[in-house]
mmCIF file of C-alpha atoms in Angstrom:
data_model
loop_
_atom_site.group_PDB
_atom_site.id
_atom_site.type_symbol
_atom_site.label_atom_id
_atom_site.label_comp_id
_atom_site.label_asym_id
_atom_site.label_seq_id
_atom_site.Cartn_x
_atom_site.Cartn_y
_atom_site.Cartn_z
ATOM 1 C CA UNK A 1 -57.054 80.097 -89.439
ATOM 2 C CA UNK A 2 -57.635 83.666 -88.429
ATOM 3 C CA UNK A 3 -56.886 82.756 -84.805
ATOM 4 C CA UNK A 4 -53.439 81.467 -85.752
ATOM 5 C CA UNK A 5 -52.836 84.615 -87.785
ATOM 6 C CA UNK A 6 -53.631 86.820 -84.794
ATOM 7 C CA UNK A 7 -51.397 84.756 -82.524
ATOM 8 C CA UNK A 8 -48.463 84.964 -84.935
ATOM 9 C CA UNK A 9 -49.088 88.658 -85.547
ATOM 10 C CA UNK A 10 -48.769 89.327 -81.822
ATOM 11 C CA UNK A 11 -45.417 87.506 -81.742
ATOM 12 C CA UNK A 12 -43.672 89.259 -84.636
ATOM 13 C CA UNK A 13 -42.127 92.714 -84.682
ATOM 14 C CA UNK A 14 -43.350 95.653 -86.732
ATOM 15 C CA UNK A 15 -40.400 95.110 -89.072
ATOM 16 C CA UNK A 16 -41.398 91.454 -89.610
ATOM 17 C CA UNK A 17 -44.978 92.582 -90.276
ATOM 18 C CA UNK A 18 -43.680 94.959 -92.948
ATOM 19 C CA UNK A 19 -41.833 92.060 -94.603
ATOM 20 C CA UNK A 20 -45.007 89.952 -94.571
ATOM 21 C CA UNK A 21 -47.003 92.876 -95.954
ATOM 22 C CA UNK A 22 -44.478 93.272 -98.765
ATOM 23 C CA UNK A 23 -44.654 89.620 -99.762
ATOM 24 C CA UNK A 24 -48.420 89.228 -99.309
ATOM 25 C CA UNK A 25 -49.456 92.521 -100.934
ATOM 26 C CA UNK A 26 -50.445 94.204 -97.679
ATOM 27 C CA UNK A 27 -52.776 91.339 -96.767
ATOM 28 C CA UNK A 28 -50.707 89.261 -94.367
ATOM 29 C CA UNK A 29 -53.852 88.124 -92.519
ATOM 30 C CA UNK A 30 -55.123 86.224 -95.572
ATOM 31 C CA UNK A 31 -51.925 84.379 -96.368
ATOM 32 C CA UNK A 32 -52.116 80.634 -96.966
ATOM 33 C CA UNK A 33 -51.768 78.350 -93.977
ATOM 34 C CA UNK A 34 -50.759 74.708 -94.065
ATOM 35 C CA UNK A 35 -51.780 72.467 -91.166
ATOM 36 C CA UNK A 36 -50.621 69.105 -89.912
ATOM 37 C CA UNK A 37 -53.189 67.112 -87.982
ATOM 38 C CA UNK A 38 -52.202 64.038 -85.999
ATOM 39 C CA UNK A 39 -55.041 61.812 -84.807
ATOM 40 C CA UNK A 40 -54.589 58.506 -83.051
ATOM 41 C CA UNK A 41 -58.079 57.493 -84.170
ATOM 42 C CA UNK A 42 -60.333 58.198 -87.109
ATOM 43 C CA UNK A 43 -63.845 56.969 -87.546
ATOM 44 C CA UNK A 44 -64.319 54.981 -89.667
ATOM 45 C CA UNK A 45 -60.876 53.366 -89.849
ATOM 46 C CA UNK A 46 -60.264 52.302 -93.462
ATOM 47 C CA UNK A 47 -57.571 51.767 -96.024
ATOM 48 C CA UNK A 48 -56.097 55.046 -97.307
ATOM 49 C CA UNK A 49 -57.583 54.941 -100.806
ATOM 50 C CA UNK A 50 -61.112 54.663 -99.393
ATOM 51 C CA UNK A 51 -60.843 58.125 -97.821
ATOM 52 C CA UNK A 52 -60.662 59.604 -101.317
ATOM 53 C CA UNK A 53 -63.991 58.170 -102.386
ATOM 54 C CA UNK A 54 -65.308 61.369 -103.949
ATOM 55 C CA UNK A 55 -68.207 61.172 -101.519
ATOM 56 C CA UNK A 56 -68.872 61.619 -97.826
ATOM 57 C CA UNK A 57 -65.444 60.605 -96.467
ATOM 58 C CA UNK A 58 -63.528 62.800 -98.865
ATOM 59 C CA UNK A 59 -65.917 65.678 -98.213
ATOM 60 C CA UNK A 60 -65.256 65.452 -94.467
ATOM 61 C CA UNK A 61 -61.496 65.393 -94.998
ATOM 62 C CA UNK A 62 -61.738 68.320 -97.429
ATOM 63 C CA UNK A 63 -63.194 70.466 -94.648
ATOM 64 C CA UNK A 64 -60.030 69.925 -92.612
ATOM 65 C CA UNK A 65 -57.150 69.850 -95.133
ATOM 66 C CA UNK A 66 -58.709 71.204 -98.325
ATOM 67 C CA UNK A 67 -58.808 69.264 -101.568
ATOM 68 C CA UNK A 68 -57.133 65.927 -100.889
ATOM 69 C CA UNK A 69 -54.955 64.734 -103.722
ATOM 70 C CA UNK A 70 -53.310 61.651 -102.298
ATOM 71 C CA UNK A 71 -53.614 59.123 -99.490
ATOM 72 C CA UNK A 72 -51.202 56.466 -98.305
ATOM 73 C CA UNK A 73 -51.155 53.528 -95.917
ATOM 74 C CA UNK A 74 -48.040 54.111 -93.825
ATOM 75 C CA UNK A 75 -48.545 50.865 -91.914
ATOM 76 C CA UNK A 76 -51.399 48.492 -91.126
ATOM 77 C CA UNK A 77 -52.730 51.086 -88.689
ATOM 78 C CA UNK A 78 -51.391 54.469 -89.900
ATOM 79 C CA UNK A 79 -52.777 56.512 -92.794
ATOM 80 C CA UNK A 80 -51.552 59.742 -94.386
ATOM 81 C CA UNK A 81 -53.831 62.006 -96.430
ATOM 82 C CA UNK A 82 -52.237 64.945 -98.248
ATOM 83 C CA UNK A 83 -54.385 67.944 -99.076
ATOM 84 C CA UNK A 84 -54.016 71.417 -100.480
ATOM 85 C CA UNK A 85 -54.192 72.983 -97.009
ATOM 86 C CA UNK A 86 -52.553 70.315 -94.888
ATOM 87 C CA UNK A 87 -51.718 66.777 -93.894
ATOM 88 C CA UNK A 88 -53.828 64.342 -91.920
ATOM 89 C CA UNK A 89 -51.879 61.562 -90.208
ATOM 90 C CA UNK A 90 -53.987 58.996 -88.358
ATOM 91 C CA UNK A 91 -53.297 55.860 -86.399
ATOM 92 C CA UNK A 92 -51.826 54.796 -83.077
ATOM 93 C CA UNK A 93 -48.290 55.383 -84.351
ATOM 94 C CA UNK A 94 -48.955 58.751 -85.979
ATOM 95 C CA UNK A 95 -46.639 60.685 -83.648
ATOM 96 C CA UNK A 96 -43.572 58.860 -84.947
ATOM 97 C CA UNK A 97 -44.078 60.622 -88.302
ATOM 98 C CA UNK A 98 -43.975 64.093 -86.765
ATOM 99 C CA UNK A 99 -40.331 64.960 -87.650
ATOM 100 C CA UNK A 100 -40.859 63.922 -91.271
ATOM 101 C CA UNK A 101 -44.163 65.824 -91.494
ATOM 102 C CA UNK A 102 -42.613 68.960 -90.020
ATOM 103 C CA UNK A 103 -39.805 68.762 -92.594
ATOM 104 C CA UNK A 104 -42.405 68.404 -95.337
ATOM 105 C CA UNK A 105 -44.365 71.339 -93.902
ATOM 106 C CA UNK A 106 -41.220 73.472 -93.875
ATOM 107 C CA UNK A 107 -40.552 72.666 -97.525
ATOM 108 C CA UNK A 108 -44.161 73.411 -98.544
ATOM 109 C CA UNK A 109 -44.145 76.742 -96.708
ATOM 110 C CA UNK A 110 -40.859 77.771 -98.313
ATOM 111 C CA UNK A 111 -42.210 76.810 -101.725
ATOM 112 C CA UNK A 112 -45.302 78.965 -101.195
ATOM 113 C CA UNK A 113 -43.192 81.842 -99.913
ATOM 114 C CA UNK A 114 -40.955 81.677 -102.989
ATOM 115 C CA UNK A 115 -44.025 81.749 -105.258
ATOM 116 C CA UNK A 116 -45.281 84.902 -103.559
ATOM 117 C CA UNK A 117 -41.773 86.360 -103.651
ATOM 118 C CA UNK A 118 -41.439 85.912 -107.407
ATOM 119 C CA UNK A 119 -44.952 87.195 -108.029
ATOM 120 C CA UNK A 120 -43.914 90.320 -106.131
ATOM 121 C CA UNK A 121 -40.746 90.610 -108.235
ATOM 122 C CA UNK A 122 -42.804 90.407 -111.437
ATOM 123 C CA UNK A 123 -45.129 93.136 -110.166
ATOM 124 C CA UNK A 124 -42.112 95.311 -109.483
ATOM 125 C CA UNK A 125 -40.904 94.647 -112.998
ATOM 126 C CA UNK A 126 -44.218 95.937 -114.336
ATOM 127 C CA UNK A 127 -43.913 99.037 -112.157
ATOM 128 C CA UNK A 128 -40.395 99.646 -113.477
ATOM 129 C CA UNK A 129 -41.720 99.370 -117.031
ATOM 130 C CA UNK A 130 -44.391 101.957 -116.191
ATOM 131 C CA UNK A 131 -41.695 104.215 -114.771
ATOM 132 C CA UNK A 132 -39.647 103.839 -117.949
ATOM 133 C CA UNK A 133 -42.702 104.717 -120.018
ATOM 134 C CA UNK A 134 -43.375 107.818 -117.907
ATOM 135 C CA UNK A 135 -39.740 108.897 -118.218
ATOM 136 C CA UNK A 136 -39.767 108.381 -121.977
ATOM 137 C CA UNK A 137 -42.843 110.606 -122.279
ATOM 138 C CA UNK A 138 -42.209 113.124 -119.480
ATOM 139 C CA UNK A 139 -42.492 116.028 -121.926
ATOM 140 C CA UNK A 140 -46.159 115.137 -122.568
ATOM 141 C CA UNK A 141 -47.063 115.422 -118.883
ATOM 142 C CA UNK A 142 -44.810 117.543 -116.653
ATOM 143 C CA UNK A 143 -46.601 116.179 -113.557
ATOM 144 C CA UNK A 144 -45.289 112.718 -114.353
ATOM 145 C CA UNK A 145 -41.913 113.626 -112.810
ATOM 146 C CA UNK A 146 -43.402 113.652 -109.301
ATOM 147 C CA UNK A 147 -45.185 110.349 -110.050
ATOM 148 C CA UNK A 148 -41.890 108.849 -111.211
ATOM 149 C CA UNK A 149 -40.159 109.958 -107.994
ATOM 150 C CA UNK A 150 -42.898 108.468 -105.833
ATOM 151 C CA UNK A 151 -42.955 105.221 -107.805
ATOM 152 C CA UNK A 152 -39.153 104.968 -107.677
ATOM 153 C CA UNK A 153 -39.229 105.468 -103.910
ATOM 154 C CA UNK A 154 -41.834 102.742 -103.521
ATOM 155 C CA UNK A 155 -39.872 100.344 -105.721
ATOM 156 C CA UNK A 156 -36.629 101.108 -103.885
ATOM 157 C CA UNK A 157 -38.222 100.344 -100.510
ATOM 158 C CA UNK A 158 -39.716 97.180 -101.976
ATOM 159 C CA UNK A 159 -36.397 96.003 -103.389
ATOM 160 C CA UNK A 160 -34.717 96.507 -100.013
ATOM 161 C CA UNK A 161 -37.426 94.500 -98.224
ATOM 162 C CA UNK A 162 -37.381 91.748 -100.851
ATOM 163 C CA UNK A 163 -33.607 91.512 -100.575
ATOM 164 C CA UNK A 164 -33.944 91.096 -96.823
ATOM 165 C CA UNK A 165 -36.650 88.458 -97.303
ATOM 166 C CA UNK A 166 -34.346 86.557 -99.612
ATOM 167 C CA UNK A 167 -31.564 86.676 -97.010
ATOM 168 C CA UNK A 168 -33.918 85.350 -94.330
ATOM 169 C CA UNK A 169 -35.117 82.596 -96.648
ATOM 170 C CA UNK A 170 -31.531 81.588 -97.376
ATOM 171 C CA UNK A 171 -30.690 81.685 -93.680
ATOM 172 C CA UNK A 172 -33.653 79.407 -92.901
ATOM 173 C CA UNK A 173 -32.132 76.654 -95.023
#
């Protein structure tokens, strides 16, 4: 996963990195990734429900797509396993499901982005409450005025970046 992060990081601009840093709390390299794996063969070939056996087969799948929470027979030959970190689509006809899987991936990634976005908004709300508290008690600590100015500047920059993120999210739909 770190390899894909480095590749993407080399493709985005400094501005885009700042947006990612805003959303992911300055840790854009550790953001969640979601993978789709297409395999024409899997060994052993079984019915979908047997891959979630709670034993060896499920353990192997977990290493690739995280905790698996559902599996489906798409046809006599094709199987889909959905995990926390990705999808595994196996069978000779697996490539025909690519457009649908990419649409699903897009939805999952947007959902995760929105969760991080709102978590960031709630953190800003807490910061604004701290600012209000400092303003209400500025007479107790005269140095709090400079802290308020710095915090307000940080929040203002954050609001601008979040607003731009929201516009990009809307545009992606």
